[in-house]
Short mmCIF file of C-alpha atoms in Angstrom, two decimals:
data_model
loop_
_atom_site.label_atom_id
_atom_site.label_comp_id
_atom_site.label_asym_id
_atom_site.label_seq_id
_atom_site.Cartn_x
_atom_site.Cartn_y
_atom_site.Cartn_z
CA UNK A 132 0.00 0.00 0.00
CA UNK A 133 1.57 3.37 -1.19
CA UNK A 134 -1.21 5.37 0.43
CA UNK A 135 1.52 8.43 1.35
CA UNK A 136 1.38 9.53 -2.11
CA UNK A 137 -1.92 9.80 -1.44
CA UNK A 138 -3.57 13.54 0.16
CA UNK A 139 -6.63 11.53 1.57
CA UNK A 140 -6.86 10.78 4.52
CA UNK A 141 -6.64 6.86 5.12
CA UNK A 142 -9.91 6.92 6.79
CA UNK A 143 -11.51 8.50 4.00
CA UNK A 144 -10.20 5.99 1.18
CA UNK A 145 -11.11 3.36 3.45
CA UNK A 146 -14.70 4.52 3.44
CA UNK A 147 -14.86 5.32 -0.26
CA UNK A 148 -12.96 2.42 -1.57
CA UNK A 149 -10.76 0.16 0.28
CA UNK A 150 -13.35 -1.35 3.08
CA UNK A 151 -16.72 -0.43 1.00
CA UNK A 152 -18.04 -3.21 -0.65
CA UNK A 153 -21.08 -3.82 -3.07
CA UNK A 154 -23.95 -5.24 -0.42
CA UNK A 155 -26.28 -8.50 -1.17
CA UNK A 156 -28.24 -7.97 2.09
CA UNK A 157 -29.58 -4.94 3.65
CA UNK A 158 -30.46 -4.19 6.94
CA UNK A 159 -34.06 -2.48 7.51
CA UNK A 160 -32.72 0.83 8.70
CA UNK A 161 -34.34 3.87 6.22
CA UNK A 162 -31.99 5.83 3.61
CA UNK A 163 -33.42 9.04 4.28
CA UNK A 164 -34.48 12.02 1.80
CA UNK A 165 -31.92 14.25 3.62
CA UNK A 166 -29.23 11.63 3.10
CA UNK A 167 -30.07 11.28 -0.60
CA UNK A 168 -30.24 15.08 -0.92
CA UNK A 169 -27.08 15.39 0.73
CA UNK A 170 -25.07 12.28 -1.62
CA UNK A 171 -26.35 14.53 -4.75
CA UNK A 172 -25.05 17.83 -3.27
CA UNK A 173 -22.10 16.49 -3.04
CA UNK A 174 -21.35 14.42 -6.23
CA UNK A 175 -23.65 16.85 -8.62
CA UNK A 176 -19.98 18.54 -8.88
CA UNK A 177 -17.67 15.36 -10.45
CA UNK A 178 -16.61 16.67 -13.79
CA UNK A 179 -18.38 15.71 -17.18
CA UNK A 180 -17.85 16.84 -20.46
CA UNK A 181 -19.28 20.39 -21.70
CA UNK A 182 -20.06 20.05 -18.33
CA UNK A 183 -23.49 18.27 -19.09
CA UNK A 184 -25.60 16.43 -16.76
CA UNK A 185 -27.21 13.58 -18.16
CA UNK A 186 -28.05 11.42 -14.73
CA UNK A 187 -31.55 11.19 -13.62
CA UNK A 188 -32.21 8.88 -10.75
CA UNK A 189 -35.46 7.54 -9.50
CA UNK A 190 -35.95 6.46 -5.60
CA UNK A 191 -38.16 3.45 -5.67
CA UNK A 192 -40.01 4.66 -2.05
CA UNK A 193 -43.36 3.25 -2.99
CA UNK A 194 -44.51 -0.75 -2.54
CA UNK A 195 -46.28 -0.50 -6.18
CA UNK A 196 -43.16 0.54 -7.79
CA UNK A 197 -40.88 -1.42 -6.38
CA UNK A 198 -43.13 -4.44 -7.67
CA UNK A 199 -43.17 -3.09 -10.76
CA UNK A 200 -39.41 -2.89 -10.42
CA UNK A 201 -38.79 -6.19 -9.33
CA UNK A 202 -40.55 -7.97 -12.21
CA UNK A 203 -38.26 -6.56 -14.59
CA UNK A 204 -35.00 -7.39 -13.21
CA UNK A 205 -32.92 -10.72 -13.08
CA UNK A 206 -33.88 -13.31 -11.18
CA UNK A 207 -30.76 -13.42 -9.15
CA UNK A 208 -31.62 -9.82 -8.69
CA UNK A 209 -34.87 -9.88 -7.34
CA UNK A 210 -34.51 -11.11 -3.79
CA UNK A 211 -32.11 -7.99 -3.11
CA UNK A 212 -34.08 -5.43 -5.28
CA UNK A 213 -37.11 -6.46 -2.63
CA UNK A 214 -35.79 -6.06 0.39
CA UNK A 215 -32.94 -3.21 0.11
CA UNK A 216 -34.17 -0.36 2.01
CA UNK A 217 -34.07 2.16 -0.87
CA UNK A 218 -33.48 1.32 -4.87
CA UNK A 219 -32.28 4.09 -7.23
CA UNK A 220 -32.95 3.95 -11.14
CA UNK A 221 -30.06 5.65 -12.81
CA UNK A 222 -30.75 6.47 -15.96
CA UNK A 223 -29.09 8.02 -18.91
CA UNK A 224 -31.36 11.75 -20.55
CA UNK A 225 -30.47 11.35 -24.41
CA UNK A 226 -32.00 15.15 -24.51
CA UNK A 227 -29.41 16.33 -21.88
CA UNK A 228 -28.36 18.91 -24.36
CA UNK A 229 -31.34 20.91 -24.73
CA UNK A 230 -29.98 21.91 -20.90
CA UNK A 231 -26.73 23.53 -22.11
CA UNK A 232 -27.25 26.43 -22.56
CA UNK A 233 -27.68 27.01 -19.34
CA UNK A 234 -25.30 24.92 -17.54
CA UNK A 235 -22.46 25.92 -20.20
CA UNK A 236 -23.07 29.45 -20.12
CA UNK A 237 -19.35 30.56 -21.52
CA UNK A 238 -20.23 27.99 -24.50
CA UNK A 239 -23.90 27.71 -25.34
CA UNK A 240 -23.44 27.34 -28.78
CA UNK A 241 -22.13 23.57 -27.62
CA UNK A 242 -25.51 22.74 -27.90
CA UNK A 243 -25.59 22.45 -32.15
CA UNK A 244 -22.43 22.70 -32.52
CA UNK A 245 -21.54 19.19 -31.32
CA UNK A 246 -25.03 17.35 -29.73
CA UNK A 247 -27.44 18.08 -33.17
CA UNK A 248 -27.32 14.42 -33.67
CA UNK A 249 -29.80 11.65 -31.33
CA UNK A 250 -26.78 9.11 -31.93
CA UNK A 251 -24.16 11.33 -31.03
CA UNK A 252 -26.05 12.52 -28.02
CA UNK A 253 -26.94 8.75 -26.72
CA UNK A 254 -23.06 7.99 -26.87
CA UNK A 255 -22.35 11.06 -24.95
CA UNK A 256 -25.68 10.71 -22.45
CA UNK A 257 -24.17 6.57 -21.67
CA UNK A 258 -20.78 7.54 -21.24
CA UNK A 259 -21.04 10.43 -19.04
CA UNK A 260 -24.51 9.87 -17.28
CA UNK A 261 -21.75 6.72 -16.28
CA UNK A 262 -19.23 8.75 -14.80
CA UNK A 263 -21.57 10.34 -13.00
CA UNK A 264 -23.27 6.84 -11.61
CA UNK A 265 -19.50 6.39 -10.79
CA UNK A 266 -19.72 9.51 -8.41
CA UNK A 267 -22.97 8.73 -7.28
CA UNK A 268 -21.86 5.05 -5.67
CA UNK A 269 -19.18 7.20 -4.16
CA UNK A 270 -21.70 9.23 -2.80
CA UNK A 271 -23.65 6.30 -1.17
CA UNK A 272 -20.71 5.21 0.63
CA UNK A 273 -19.42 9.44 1.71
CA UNK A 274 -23.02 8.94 3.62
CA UNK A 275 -21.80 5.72 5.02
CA UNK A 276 -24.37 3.56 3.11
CA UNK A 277 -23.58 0.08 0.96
CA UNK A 278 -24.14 0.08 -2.65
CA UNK A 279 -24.83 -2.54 -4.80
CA UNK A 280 -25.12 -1.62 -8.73
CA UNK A 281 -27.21 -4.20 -10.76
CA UNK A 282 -27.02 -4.37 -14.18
CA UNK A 283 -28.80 -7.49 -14.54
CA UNK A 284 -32.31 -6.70 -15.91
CA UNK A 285 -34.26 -6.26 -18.99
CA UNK A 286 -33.39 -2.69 -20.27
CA UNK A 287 -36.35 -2.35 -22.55
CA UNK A 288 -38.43 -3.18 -20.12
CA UNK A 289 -37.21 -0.85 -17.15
CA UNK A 290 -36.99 2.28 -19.73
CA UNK A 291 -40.84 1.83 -20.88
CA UNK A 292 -42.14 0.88 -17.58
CA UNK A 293 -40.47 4.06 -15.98
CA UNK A 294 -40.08 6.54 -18.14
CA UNK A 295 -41.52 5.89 -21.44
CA UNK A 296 -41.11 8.52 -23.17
CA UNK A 297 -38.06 6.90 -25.56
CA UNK A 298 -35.71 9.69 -24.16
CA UNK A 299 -34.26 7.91 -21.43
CA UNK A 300 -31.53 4.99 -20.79
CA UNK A 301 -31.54 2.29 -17.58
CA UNK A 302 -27.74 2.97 -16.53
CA UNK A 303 -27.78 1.21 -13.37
CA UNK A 304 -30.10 0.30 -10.87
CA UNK A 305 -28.45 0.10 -7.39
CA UNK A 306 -29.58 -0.87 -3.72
CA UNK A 307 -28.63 0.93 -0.81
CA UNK A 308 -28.74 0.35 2.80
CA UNK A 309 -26.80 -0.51 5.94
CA UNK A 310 -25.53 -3.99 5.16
CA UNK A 311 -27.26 -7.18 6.79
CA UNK A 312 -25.73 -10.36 7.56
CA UNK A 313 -23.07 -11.99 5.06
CA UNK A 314 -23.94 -8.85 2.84
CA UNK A 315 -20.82 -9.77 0.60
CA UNK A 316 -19.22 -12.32 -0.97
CA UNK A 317 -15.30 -12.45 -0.43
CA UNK A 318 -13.59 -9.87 -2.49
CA UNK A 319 -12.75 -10.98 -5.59
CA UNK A 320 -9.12 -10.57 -7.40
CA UNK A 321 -7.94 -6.93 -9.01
CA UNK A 322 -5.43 -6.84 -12.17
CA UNK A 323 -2.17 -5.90 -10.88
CA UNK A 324 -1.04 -2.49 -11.97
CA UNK A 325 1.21 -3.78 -15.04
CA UNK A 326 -1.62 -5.36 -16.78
CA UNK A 327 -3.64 -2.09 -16.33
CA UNK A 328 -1.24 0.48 -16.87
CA UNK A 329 1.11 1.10 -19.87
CA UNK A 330 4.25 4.00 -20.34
CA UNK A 331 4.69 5.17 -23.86
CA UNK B 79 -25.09 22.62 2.40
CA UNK B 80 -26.72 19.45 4.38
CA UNK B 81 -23.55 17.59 5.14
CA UNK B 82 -24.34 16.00 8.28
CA UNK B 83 -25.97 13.50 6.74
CA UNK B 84 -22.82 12.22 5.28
CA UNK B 85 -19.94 10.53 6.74
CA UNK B 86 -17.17 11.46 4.77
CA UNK B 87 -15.67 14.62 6.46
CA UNK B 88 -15.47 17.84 5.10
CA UNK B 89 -11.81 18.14 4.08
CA UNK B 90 -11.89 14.97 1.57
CA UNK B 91 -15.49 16.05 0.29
CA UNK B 92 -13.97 19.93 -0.68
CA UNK B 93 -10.70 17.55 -1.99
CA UNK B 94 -12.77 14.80 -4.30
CA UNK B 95 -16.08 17.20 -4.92
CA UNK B 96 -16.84 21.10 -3.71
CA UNK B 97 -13.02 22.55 -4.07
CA UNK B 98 -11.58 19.97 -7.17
CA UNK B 99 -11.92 21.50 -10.51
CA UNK B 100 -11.43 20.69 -13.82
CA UNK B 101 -8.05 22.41 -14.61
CA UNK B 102 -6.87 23.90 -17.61
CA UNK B 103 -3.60 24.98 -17.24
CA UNK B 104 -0.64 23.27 -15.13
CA UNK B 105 2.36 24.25 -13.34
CA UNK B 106 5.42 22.00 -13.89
CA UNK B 107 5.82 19.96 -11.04
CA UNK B 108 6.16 16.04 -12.67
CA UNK B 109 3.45 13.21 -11.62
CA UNK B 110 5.66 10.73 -10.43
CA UNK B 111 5.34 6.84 -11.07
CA UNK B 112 5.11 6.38 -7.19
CA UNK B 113 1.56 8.66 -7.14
CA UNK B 114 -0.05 7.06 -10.58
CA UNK B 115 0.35 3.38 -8.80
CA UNK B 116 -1.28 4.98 -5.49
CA UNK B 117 -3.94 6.02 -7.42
CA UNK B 118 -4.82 3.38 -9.03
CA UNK B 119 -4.01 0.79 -5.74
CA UNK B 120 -7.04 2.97 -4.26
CA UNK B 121 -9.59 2.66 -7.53
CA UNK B 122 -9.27 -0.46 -8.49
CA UNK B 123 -11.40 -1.79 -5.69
CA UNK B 124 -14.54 0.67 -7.20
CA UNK B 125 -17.27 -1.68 -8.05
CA UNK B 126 -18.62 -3.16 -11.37
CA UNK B 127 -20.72 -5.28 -13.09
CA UNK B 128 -19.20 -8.83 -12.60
CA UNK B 129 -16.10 -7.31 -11.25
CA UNK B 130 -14.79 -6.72 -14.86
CA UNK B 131 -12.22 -4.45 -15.76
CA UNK B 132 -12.31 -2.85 -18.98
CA UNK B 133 -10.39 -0.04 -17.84
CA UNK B 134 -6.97 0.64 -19.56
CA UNK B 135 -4.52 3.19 -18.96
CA UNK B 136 -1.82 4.92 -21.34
CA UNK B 137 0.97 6.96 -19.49
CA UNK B 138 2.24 9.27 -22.50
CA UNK B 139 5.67 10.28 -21.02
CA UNK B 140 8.00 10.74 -23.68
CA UNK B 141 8.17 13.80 -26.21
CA UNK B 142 7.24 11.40 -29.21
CA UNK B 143 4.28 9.97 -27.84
CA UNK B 144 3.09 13.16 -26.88
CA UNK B 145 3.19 14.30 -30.37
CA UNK B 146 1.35 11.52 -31.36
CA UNK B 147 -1.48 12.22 -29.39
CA UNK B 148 -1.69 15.59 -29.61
CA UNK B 149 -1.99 15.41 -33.33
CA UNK B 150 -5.43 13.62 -32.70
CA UNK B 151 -6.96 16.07 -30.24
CA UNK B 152 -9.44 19.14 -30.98
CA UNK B 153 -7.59 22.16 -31.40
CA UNK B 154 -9.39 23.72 -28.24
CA UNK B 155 -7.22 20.99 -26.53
CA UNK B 156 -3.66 20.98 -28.09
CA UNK B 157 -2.41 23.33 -26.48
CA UNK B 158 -2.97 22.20 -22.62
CA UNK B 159 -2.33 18.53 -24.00
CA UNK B 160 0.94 19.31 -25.19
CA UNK B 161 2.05 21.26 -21.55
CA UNK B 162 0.13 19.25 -18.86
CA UNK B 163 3.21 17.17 -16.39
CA UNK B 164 1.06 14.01 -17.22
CA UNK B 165 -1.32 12.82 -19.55
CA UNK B 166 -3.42 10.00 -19.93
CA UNK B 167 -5.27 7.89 -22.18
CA UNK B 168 -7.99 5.84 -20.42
CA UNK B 169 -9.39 3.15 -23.10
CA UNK B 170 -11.78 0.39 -22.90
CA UNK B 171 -10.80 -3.33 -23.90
CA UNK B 172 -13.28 -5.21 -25.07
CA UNK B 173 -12.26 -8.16 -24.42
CA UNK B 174 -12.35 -8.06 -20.43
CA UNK B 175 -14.28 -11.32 -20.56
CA UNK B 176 -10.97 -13.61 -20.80
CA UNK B 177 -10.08 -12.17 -17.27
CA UNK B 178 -13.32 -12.90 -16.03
CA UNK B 179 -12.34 -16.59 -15.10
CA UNK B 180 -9.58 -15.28 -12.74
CA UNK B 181 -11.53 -11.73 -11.63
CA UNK B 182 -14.30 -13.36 -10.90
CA UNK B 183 -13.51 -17.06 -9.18
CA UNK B 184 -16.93 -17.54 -7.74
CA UNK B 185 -18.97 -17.61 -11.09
CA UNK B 186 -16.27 -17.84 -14.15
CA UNK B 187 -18.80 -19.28 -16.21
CA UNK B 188 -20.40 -15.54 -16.49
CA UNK B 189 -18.06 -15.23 -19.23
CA UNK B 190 -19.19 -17.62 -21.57
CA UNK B 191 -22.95 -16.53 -20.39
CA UNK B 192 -23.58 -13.43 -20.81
CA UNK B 193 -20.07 -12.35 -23.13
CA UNK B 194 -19.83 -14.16 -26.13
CA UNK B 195 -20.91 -11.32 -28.24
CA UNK B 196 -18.69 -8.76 -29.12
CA UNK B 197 -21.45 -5.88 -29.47
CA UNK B 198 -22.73 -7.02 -25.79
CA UNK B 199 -19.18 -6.98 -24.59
CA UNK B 200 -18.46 -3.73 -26.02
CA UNK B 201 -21.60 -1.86 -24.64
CA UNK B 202 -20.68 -3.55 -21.10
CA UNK B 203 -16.88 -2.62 -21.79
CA UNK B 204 -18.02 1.12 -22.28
CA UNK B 205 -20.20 1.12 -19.20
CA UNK B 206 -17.98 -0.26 -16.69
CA UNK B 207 -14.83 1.50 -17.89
CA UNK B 208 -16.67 4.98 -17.85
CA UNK B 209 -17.24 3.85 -14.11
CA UNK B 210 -13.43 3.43 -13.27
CA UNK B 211 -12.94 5.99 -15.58
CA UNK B 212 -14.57 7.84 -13.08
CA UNK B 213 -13.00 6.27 -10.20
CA UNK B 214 -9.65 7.27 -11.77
CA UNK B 215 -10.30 10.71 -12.03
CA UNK B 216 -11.48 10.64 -8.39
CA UNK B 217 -8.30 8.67 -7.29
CA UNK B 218 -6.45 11.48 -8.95
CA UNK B 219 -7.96 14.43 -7.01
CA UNK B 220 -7.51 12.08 -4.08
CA UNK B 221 -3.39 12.28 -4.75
CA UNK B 222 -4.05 15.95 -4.22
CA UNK B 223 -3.69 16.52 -8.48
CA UNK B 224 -6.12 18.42 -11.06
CA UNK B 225 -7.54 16.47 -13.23
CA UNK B 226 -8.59 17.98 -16.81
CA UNK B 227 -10.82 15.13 -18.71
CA UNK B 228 -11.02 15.15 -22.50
CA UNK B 229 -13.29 14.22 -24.61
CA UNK B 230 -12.33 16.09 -27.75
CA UNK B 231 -10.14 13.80 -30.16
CA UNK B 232 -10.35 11.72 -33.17
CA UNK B 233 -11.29 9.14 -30.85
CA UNK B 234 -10.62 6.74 -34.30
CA UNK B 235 -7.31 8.21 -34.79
CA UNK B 236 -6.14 7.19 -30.58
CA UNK B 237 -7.45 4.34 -31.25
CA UNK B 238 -5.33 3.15 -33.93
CA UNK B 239 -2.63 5.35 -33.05
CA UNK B 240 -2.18 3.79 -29.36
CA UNK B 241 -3.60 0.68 -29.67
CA UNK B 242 -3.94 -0.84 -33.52
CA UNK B 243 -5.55 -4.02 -32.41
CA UNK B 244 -9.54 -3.05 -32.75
CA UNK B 245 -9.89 -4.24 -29.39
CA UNK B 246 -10.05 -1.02 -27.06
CA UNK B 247 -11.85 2.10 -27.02
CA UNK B 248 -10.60 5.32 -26.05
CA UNK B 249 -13.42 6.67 -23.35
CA UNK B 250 -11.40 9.82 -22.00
CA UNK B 251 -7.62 11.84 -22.34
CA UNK B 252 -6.90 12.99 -19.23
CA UNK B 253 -4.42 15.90 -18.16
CA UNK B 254 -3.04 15.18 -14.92
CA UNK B 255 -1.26 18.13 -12.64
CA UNK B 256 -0.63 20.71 -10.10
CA UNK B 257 -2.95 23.59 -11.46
CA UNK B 258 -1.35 26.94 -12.56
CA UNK B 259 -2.33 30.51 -13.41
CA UNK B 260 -5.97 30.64 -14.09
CA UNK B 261 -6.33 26.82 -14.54
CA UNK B 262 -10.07 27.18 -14.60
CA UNK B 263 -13.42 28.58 -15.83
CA UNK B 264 -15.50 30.29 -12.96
CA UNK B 265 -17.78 26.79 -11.95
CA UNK B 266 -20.61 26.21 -14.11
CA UNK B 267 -23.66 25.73 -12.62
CA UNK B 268 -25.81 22.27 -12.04
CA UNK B 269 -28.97 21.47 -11.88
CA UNK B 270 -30.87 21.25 -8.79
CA UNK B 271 -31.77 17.96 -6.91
CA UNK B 272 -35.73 18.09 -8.31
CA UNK B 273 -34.66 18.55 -11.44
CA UNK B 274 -32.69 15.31 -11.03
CA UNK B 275 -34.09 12.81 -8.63
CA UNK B 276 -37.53 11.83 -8.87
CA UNK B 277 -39.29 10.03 -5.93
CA UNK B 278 -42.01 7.26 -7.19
#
């Protein structure tokens, strides 16, 4: 561990990455509105590109919903995606760029300059609406919650049954709680840093 | 500001979120090797779908490679390409799914599964390296660096140019520093949690 090269403070990677672990069990404790509020006030700032903000997320609070949830995801899914505590969609807006203007205001123009195109914009929406999943699992854990990101689920099916409207992309759907009992399996292996990183 | 509700103090959420900025310009203080294995010794443990690991990293150190990639970025970016201590290419393969026997020991069959097609692979290999794409550029903040994400580049070009195989992806160039002299735009704004998060 070469954590001195690191500014964070050891308690703080532990937290984010080092002890935090994707959950399979939840305890009942509630994730709260402020909590949620407080994870997107903090990772709302990770950096995209053109600075666009494709991530919508939808709290599952409700017992209808989270039945109509359940019956579209994986079956080795479905126990978990019952009993977490709280499930978030994240999803993907393909017409993030009509927002730019706005949220670019020293480049507006980005808007037709570069995001004219639906296919253009989807590859943009998926790859940074990811990045900002990315920051929103860190977020989970900064409020000292478990994730655990599913991607195990019919697509089609989520994006009709919860949004409909042919604009938006399933990214994720993750459970968060307090872990239960035997919440994890045992961590699995990492590539070593040579087979991940290359000097040219 | 609602931060109680989070556990993660306040120093390493102004280090990793409210204070870390995209920069733009760098001073000239090197990235050492010692800080880029830190870095990624600390984000390799972010989570993803069946533990893969798409992610791929290209240190561009020497003068020649630099001028090979700087050739394939937008002219908006040349300039703080060609001057930033460190820069990075962070590329996709896709084809993970021959390390998923060894990544991930308790189901290797998941490889055969759910990977044997190269367009599902490379949609999944997109996903989940945009996620420790994003973990990367969080482990970089957490070394007390700027991080300056790209997206502008004959992303064809890199591709060929750094890897010539068809088998990776380029998601992201990354400048990687100390910031200098006016290293950034005044913050852009973001949109507000109801504009966001739903509740269903």
């Amino acid at each position: 561990m070469t954590t001195d090269a690191l500014v964070l403070d050891a308690a703080a990677q532990d937290l984010l990455f080092r002890e935090a672990r994707t959950a399979n069990t939840f305890t009942d404790e509630p994730v709260t509105e402020e909590q949620v509020q407080a994870i997107y006030d903090l990772v709302k700032y990770g950096p995209t590109a053109f600075n666009q903000q494709p991530l919508r997320v939808v709290l599952v609070r409700s017992a209808e919903a989270r039945e109509r949830l359940v019956q579209h995801m994986a079956d080795g899914n479905k126990a978990k995606t019952s009993t977490a505590p709280l499930v978030a969609i994240l999803a993907a807006d393909n017409e993030f760029h009509e927002e730019l203007p706005t949220q670019l205001p020293h480049f507006p123009q980005a808007k037709d300059m570069f995001f004219s195109e639906r296919p253009v914009r989807e590859q943009s929406a998926t790859l940074n609406g990811a990045l900002q999943a990315a920051y929103f699992i860190i977020g989970v854990r900064a409020a000292g919650l478990a994730a655990g990101p599913m991607t195990g689920y019919d697509a089609a099916g989520l994006n009709k049954e919860f949004f409909g409207d042919g604009e938006h992309s399933v990214l994720a759907v993750v459970n968060i709680g307090k872990p239960g009992e035997d919440a994890w399996f045992p961590r699995s292996p990492r590539l070593a840093y040579d087979e991940v990183v290359t000097t040219v």
